[in-house]
């Protein structure tokens, strides 16, 4: 597939008005996307578990304008209230996707979005938010083109979501999603995420991710700025190469359910992501003292009990504690006894691997 495959036919007839709604989950990367080229092309391949509880619900109401305007016409509501801060981000997104959704200037849209996770939890909502919005907009195209096949719908939704936020392309369909061309996965694409095409052992079914909210405020450095700092980074080339190798290493690990090696790849990826931040110019640190306390305690607990509990990090201080379904009781007990004390106001979110976005019934 190329970009051209996502340009719709010219003669589609869109309904004059309507309402569409989707719920899209967040995701947590195991091999991290860090570094990109223009139009959201990743500098290296990544793979993520789709989450379940952390999700965005978006409803888009659309109505044909009397005259298609030069500008886009939309309102954005967050949890039912107008939210101006998001408007520039959506403008940029619409500008990027208009070649692929040419009806965008013909309609007025009311976008109403809400997150399942608390607003100031420090959890990035851009992946789930951009995925849910992309699915809603593509659903409008699908109403004009009902023959659109499911696989094409998923690929195009992921393609559009990527143009909003790179990691959002991994929040569409399926539980384990890979994005970015890499030699070990022939179907892989820089344009959209794909369902991981190889065997996955049942050890990874229902994998848990308890998100410890160490710091709930806004991050000091945004992901977009962080990606930019990989340009000219002294370790960029070996880091990008390492991501390809880690994806290849994961293939037998997923197939055989080798949790020890899984942990080795995933924790190394998390620390490498933060090592890249610490060695950028300008350098920065997003981990907090409690992030390190939690990591140390996870390592001590794993060493003394041999329970395969591990961690990963995204671009922030929060810790994602990962463990298999088979060990959930012991891990939850350990988290409550020893880790929750390091969370801001004791807050954490119990999440797990989910299956992807779902359409919602759009209320009239
Ligand atoms: C550290 O997808 O948020 O979470 O493409 O600029 O919107 P933009 O960045 P974003 O970056 C995510 C970075 C990460 C790793 C990952 O999810 O792979």
JSON list of C-alpha atoms in Angstrom, two decimals, residues 186-302:
[
{"chain": "A", "resi": 186, "resn": "UNK", "atom": "CA", "xyz": [7.67, -8.39, 5.38]},
{"chain": "A", "resi": 187, "resn": "UNK", "atom": "CA", "xyz": [4.17, -6.88, 5.81]},
{"chain": "A", "resi": 188, "resn": "UNK", "atom": "CA", "xyz": [5.43, -4.03, 8.00]},
{"chain": "A", "resi": 189, "resn": "UNK", "atom": "CA", "xyz": [4.74, -0.46, 6.88]},
{"chain": "A", "resi": 190, "resn": "UNK", "atom": "CA", "xyz": [5.80, 3.05, 7.81]},
{"chain": "A", "resi": 191, "resn": "UNK", "atom": "CA", "xyz": [2.31, 4.24, 6.89]},
{"chain": "A", "resi": 192, "resn": "UNK", "atom": "CA", "xyz": [0.14, 2.25, 9.33]},
{"chain": "A", "resi": 193, "resn": "UNK", "atom": "CA", "xyz": [0.22, -0.30, 12.11]},
{"chain": "A", "resi": 194, "resn": "UNK", "atom": "CA", "xyz": [-0.36, -4.01, 11.44]},
{"chain": "A", "resi": 195, "resn": "UNK", "atom": "CA", "xyz": [-1.54, -6.84, 13.63]},
{"chain": "A", "resi": 196, "resn": "UNK", "atom": "CA", "xyz": [1.63, -8.70, 14.69]},
{"chain": "A", "resi": 197, "resn": "UNK", "atom": "CA", "xyz": [1.72, -11.45, 12.06]},
{"chain": "A", "resi": 198, "resn": "UNK", "atom": "CA", "xyz": [3.57, -14.22, 13.95]},
{"chain": "A", "resi": 199, "resn": "UNK", "atom": "CA", "xyz": [2.69, -16.68, 16.73]},
{"chain": "A", "resi": 200, "resn": "UNK", "atom": "CA", "xyz": [2.05, -15.29, 20.18]},
{"chain": "A", "resi": 201, "resn": "UNK", "atom": "CA", "xyz": [2.18, -17.69, 23.14]},
{"chain": "A", "resi": 202, "resn": "UNK", "atom": "CA", "xyz": [-0.66, -17.71, 25.64]},
{"chain": "A", "resi": 203, "resn": "UNK", "atom": "CA", "xyz": [1.69, -16.32, 28.32]},
{"chain": "A", "resi": 204, "resn": "UNK", "atom": "CA", "xyz": [1.03, -12.99, 26.64]},
{"chain": "A", "resi": 205, "resn": "UNK", "atom": "CA", "xyz": [-2.77, -13.29, 26.59]},
{"chain": "A", "resi": 206, "resn": "UNK", "atom": "CA", "xyz": [-4.42, -10.79, 28.92]},
{"chain": "A", "resi": 207, "resn": "UNK", "atom": "CA", "xyz": [-1.05, -9.33, 29.92]},
{"chain": "A", "resi": 208, "resn": "UNK", "atom": "CA", "xyz": [-1.50, -6.77, 32.68]},
{"chain": "A", "resi": 209, "resn": "UNK", "atom": "CA", "xyz": [-0.30, -3.19, 32.76]},
{"chain": "A", "resi": 210, "resn": "UNK", "atom": "CA", "xyz": [-0.80, -1.39, 36.06]},
{"chain": "A", "resi": 211, "resn": "UNK", "atom": "CA", "xyz": [0.02, 2.24, 35.42]},
{"chain": "A", "resi": 212, "resn": "UNK", "atom": "CA", "xyz": [1.56, 3.91, 38.47]},
{"chain": "A", "resi": 213, "resn": "UNK", "atom": "CA", "xyz": [0.88, 7.64, 38.34]},
{"chain": "A", "resi": 214, "resn": "UNK", "atom": "CA", "xyz": [4.13, 9.00, 39.72]},
{"chain": "A", "resi": 215, "resn": "UNK", "atom": "CA", "xyz": [3.72, 12.48, 38.31]},
{"chain": "A", "resi": 216, "resn": "UNK", "atom": "CA", "xyz": [0.35, 13.69, 37.08]},
{"chain": "A", "resi": 217, "resn": "UNK", "atom": "CA", "xyz": [1.30, 17.12, 35.78]},
{"chain": "A", "resi": 218, "resn": "UNK", "atom": "CA", "xyz": [2.27, 18.15, 32.26]},
{"chain": "A", "resi": 219, "resn": "UNK", "atom": "CA", "xyz": [5.59, 16.84, 30.99]},
{"chain": "A", "resi": 220, "resn": "UNK", "atom": "CA", "xyz": [8.53, 19.24, 30.89]},
{"chain": "A", "resi": 221, "resn": "UNK", "atom": "CA", "xyz": [9.34, 18.23, 27.29]},
{"chain": "A", "resi": 222, "resn": "UNK", "atom": "CA", "xyz": [6.66, 17.00, 24.86]},
{"chain": "A", "resi": 223, "resn": "UNK", "atom": "CA", "xyz": [7.10, 13.83, 22.80]},
{"chain": "A", "resi": 224, "resn": "UNK", "atom": "CA", "xyz": [7.09, 15.87, 19.61]},
{"chain": "A", "resi": 225, "resn": "UNK", "atom": "CA", "xyz": [10.05, 17.93, 20.84]},
{"chain": "A", "resi": 226, "resn": "UNK", "atom": "CA", "xyz": [11.77, 14.76, 22.07]},
{"chain": "A", "resi": 227, "resn": "UNK", "atom": "CA", "xyz": [11.41, 13.07, 18.67]},
{"chain": "A", "resi": 228, "resn": "UNK", "atom": "CA", "xyz": [12.97, 16.16, 17.08]},
{"chain": "A", "resi": 229, "resn": "UNK", "atom": "CA", "xyz": [16.01, 15.87, 19.32]},
{"chain": "A", "resi": 230, "resn": "UNK", "atom": "CA", "xyz": [16.85, 12.51, 17.73]},
{"chain": "A", "resi": 231, "resn": "UNK", "atom": "CA", "xyz": [17.86, 14.43, 14.58]},
{"chain": "A", "resi": 232, "resn": "UNK", "atom": "CA", "xyz": [21.60, 14.77, 14.82]},
{"chain": "A", "resi": 233, "resn": "UNK", "atom": "CA", "xyz": [21.65, 12.78, 18.09]},
{"chain": "A", "resi": 234, "resn": "UNK", "atom": "CA", "xyz": [25.07, 11.11, 18.51]},
{"chain": "A", "resi": 235, "resn": "UNK", "atom": "CA", "xyz": [23.49, 7.71, 19.26]},
{"chain": "A", "resi": 236, "resn": "UNK", "atom": "CA", "xyz": [20.61, 7.89, 16.75]},
{"chain": "A", "resi": 237, "resn": "UNK", "atom": "CA", "xyz": [21.95, 5.41, 14.19]},
{"chain": "A", "resi": 238, "resn": "UNK", "atom": "CA", "xyz": [22.81, 2.60, 16.66]},
{"chain": "A", "resi": 239, "resn": "UNK", "atom": "CA", "xyz": [19.55, 3.20, 18.53]},
{"chain": "A", "resi": 240, "resn": "UNK", "atom": "CA", "xyz": [17.44, 2.87, 15.36]},
{"chain": "A", "resi": 241, "resn": "UNK", "atom": "CA", "xyz": [19.37, -0.28, 14.46]},
{"chain": "A", "resi": 242, "resn": "UNK", "atom": "CA", "xyz": [18.78, -1.68, 17.96]},
{"chain": "A", "resi": 243, "resn": "UNK", "atom": "CA", "xyz": [15.00, -1.26, 17.55]},
{"chain": "A", "resi": 244, "resn": "UNK", "atom": "CA", "xyz": [15.10, -3.41, 14.38]},
{"chain": "A", "resi": 245, "resn": "UNK", "atom": "CA", "xyz": [17.14, -6.04, 16.26]},
{"chain": "A", "resi": 246, "resn": "UNK", "atom": "CA", "xyz": [14.82, -6.01, 19.26]},
{"chain": "A", "resi": 247, "resn": "UNK", "atom": "CA", "xyz": [11.81, -6.63, 17.03]},
{"chain": "A", "resi": 248, "resn": "UNK", "atom": "CA", "xyz": [13.60, -9.59, 15.50]},
{"chain": "A", "resi": 249, "resn": "UNK", "atom": "CA", "xyz": [14.58, -10.86, 18.97]},
{"chain": "A", "resi": 250, "resn": "UNK", "atom": "CA", "xyz": [10.94, -10.70, 20.07]},
{"chain": "A", "resi": 251, "resn": "UNK", "atom": "CA", "xyz": [9.81, -13.12, 17.37]},
{"chain": "A", "resi": 252, "resn": "UNK", "atom": "CA", "xyz": [10.94, -16.39, 19.10]},
{"chain": "A", "resi": 253, "resn": "UNK", "atom": "CA", "xyz": [10.18, -14.82, 22.50]},
{"chain": "A", "resi": 254, "resn": "UNK", "atom": "CA", "xyz": [6.54, -14.25, 21.58]},
{"chain": "A", "resi": 255, "resn": "UNK", "atom": "CA", "xyz": [6.31, -17.69, 19.96]},
{"chain": "A", "resi": 256, "resn": "UNK", "atom": "CA", "xyz": [7.69, -19.65, 22.93]},
{"chain": "A", "resi": 257, "resn": "UNK", "atom": "CA", "xyz": [6.39, -17.49, 25.78]},
{"chain": "A", "resi": 258, "resn": "UNK", "atom": "CA", "xyz": [9.94, -16.85, 27.08]},
{"chain": "A", "resi": 259, "resn": "UNK", "atom": "CA", "xyz": [9.11, -14.31, 29.79]},
{"chain": "A", "resi": 260, "resn": "UNK", "atom": "CA", "xyz": [12.68, -13.83, 30.99]},
{"chain": "A", "resi": 261, "resn": "UNK", "atom": "CA", "xyz": [13.89, -12.73, 27.56]},
{"chain": "A", "resi": 262, "resn": "UNK", "atom": "CA", "xyz": [10.73, -10.67, 27.06]},
{"chain": "A", "resi": 263, "resn": "UNK", "atom": "CA", "xyz": [11.51, -8.75, 30.23]},
{"chain": "A", "resi": 264, "resn": "UNK", "atom": "CA", "xyz": [15.08, -8.23, 29.11]},
{"chain": "A", "resi": 265, "resn": "UNK", "atom": "CA", "xyz": [14.03, -6.65, 25.80]},
{"chain": "A", "resi": 266, "resn": "UNK", "atom": "CA", "xyz": [11.20, -4.55, 27.25]},
{"chain": "A", "resi": 267, "resn": "UNK", "atom": "CA", "xyz": [13.08, -3.08, 30.22]},
{"chain": "A", "resi": 268, "resn": "UNK", "atom": "CA", "xyz": [16.12, -2.37, 28.05]},
{"chain": "A", "resi": 269, "resn": "UNK", "atom": "CA", "xyz": [13.87, -0.52, 25.57]},
{"chain": "A", "resi": 270, "resn": "UNK", "atom": "CA", "xyz": [12.38, 1.61, 28.37]},
{"chain": "A", "resi": 271, "resn": "UNK", "atom": "CA", "xyz": [15.76, 2.58, 29.75]},
{"chain": "A", "resi": 272, "resn": "UNK", "atom": "CA", "xyz": [17.17, 3.21, 26.28]},
{"chain": "A", "resi": 273, "resn": "UNK", "atom": "CA", "xyz": [14.30, 5.61, 25.53]},
{"chain": "A", "resi": 274, "resn": "UNK", "atom": "CA", "xyz": [15.21, 7.63, 28.62]},
{"chain": "A", "resi": 275, "resn": "UNK", "atom": "CA", "xyz": [18.93, 7.31, 27.89]},
{"chain": "A", "resi": 276, "resn": "UNK", "atom": "CA", "xyz": [18.23, 8.99, 24.53]},
{"chain": "A", "resi": 277, "resn": "UNK", "atom": "CA", "xyz": [16.55, 11.87, 26.37]},
{"chain": "A", "resi": 278, "resn": "UNK", "atom": "CA", "xyz": [19.45, 12.20, 28.79]},
{"chain": "A", "resi": 279, "resn": "UNK", "atom": "CA", "xyz": [21.96, 12.29, 25.92]},
{"chain": "A", "resi": 280, "resn": "UNK", "atom": "CA", "xyz": [20.04, 14.69, 23.62]},
{"chain": "A", "resi": 281, "resn": "UNK", "atom": "CA", "xyz": [21.25, 18.25, 23.11]},
{"chain": "A", "resi": 282, "resn": "UNK", "atom": "CA", "xyz": [19.60, 19.89, 25.04]},
{"chain": "A", "resi": 283, "resn": "UNK", "atom": "CA", "xyz": [19.43, 16.96, 27.48]},
{"chain": "A", "resi": 284, "resn": "UNK", "atom": "CA", "xyz": [16.50, 16.36, 29.77]},
{"chain": "A", "resi": 285, "resn": "UNK", "atom": "CA", "xyz": [15.22, 13.89, 32.37]},
{"chain": "A", "resi": 286, "resn": "UNK", "atom": "CA", "xyz": [11.58, 12.84, 32.59]},
{"chain": "A", "resi": 287, "resn": "UNK", "atom": "CA", "xyz": [11.98, 10.18, 35.27]},
{"chain": "A", "resi": 288, "resn": "UNK", "atom": "CA", "xyz": [11.38, 11.25, 38.87]},
{"chain": "A", "resi": 289, "resn": "UNK", "atom": "CA", "xyz": [13.00, 9.96, 42.07]},
{"chain": "A", "resi": 290, "resn": "UNK", "atom": "CA", "xyz": [9.97, 7.73, 42.64]},
{"chain": "A", "resi": 291, "resn": "UNK", "atom": "CA", "xyz": [10.28, 6.26, 39.13]},
{"chain": "A", "resi": 292, "resn": "UNK", "atom": "CA", "xyz": [13.69, 4.90, 40.14]},
{"chain": "A", "resi": 293, "resn": "UNK", "atom": "CA", "xyz": [12.44, 3.73, 43.56]},
{"chain": "A", "resi": 294, "resn": "UNK", "atom": "CA", "xyz": [9.70, 1.72, 41.84]},
{"chain": "A", "resi": 295, "resn": "UNK", "atom": "CA", "xyz": [12.13, 0.19, 39.34]},
{"chain": "A", "resi": 296, "resn": "UNK", "atom": "CA", "xyz": [14.48, -0.87, 42.15]},
{"chain": "A", "resi": 297, "resn": "UNK", "atom": "CA", "xyz": [11.63, -2.45, 44.11]},
{"chain": "A", "resi": 298, "resn": "UNK", "atom": "CA", "xyz": [10.37, -4.34, 41.04]},
{"chain": "A", "resi": 299, "resn": "UNK", "atom": "CA", "xyz": [13.88, -5.72, 40.51]},
{"chain": "A", "resi": 300, "resn": "UNK", "atom": "CA", "xyz": [14.23, -6.75, 44.18]},
{"chain": "A", "resi": 301, "resn": "UNK", "atom": "CA", "xyz": [10.83, -8.44, 44.21]},
{"chain": "A", "resi": 302, "resn": "UNK", "atom": "CA", "xyz": [11.52, -10.26, 40.94]}
]
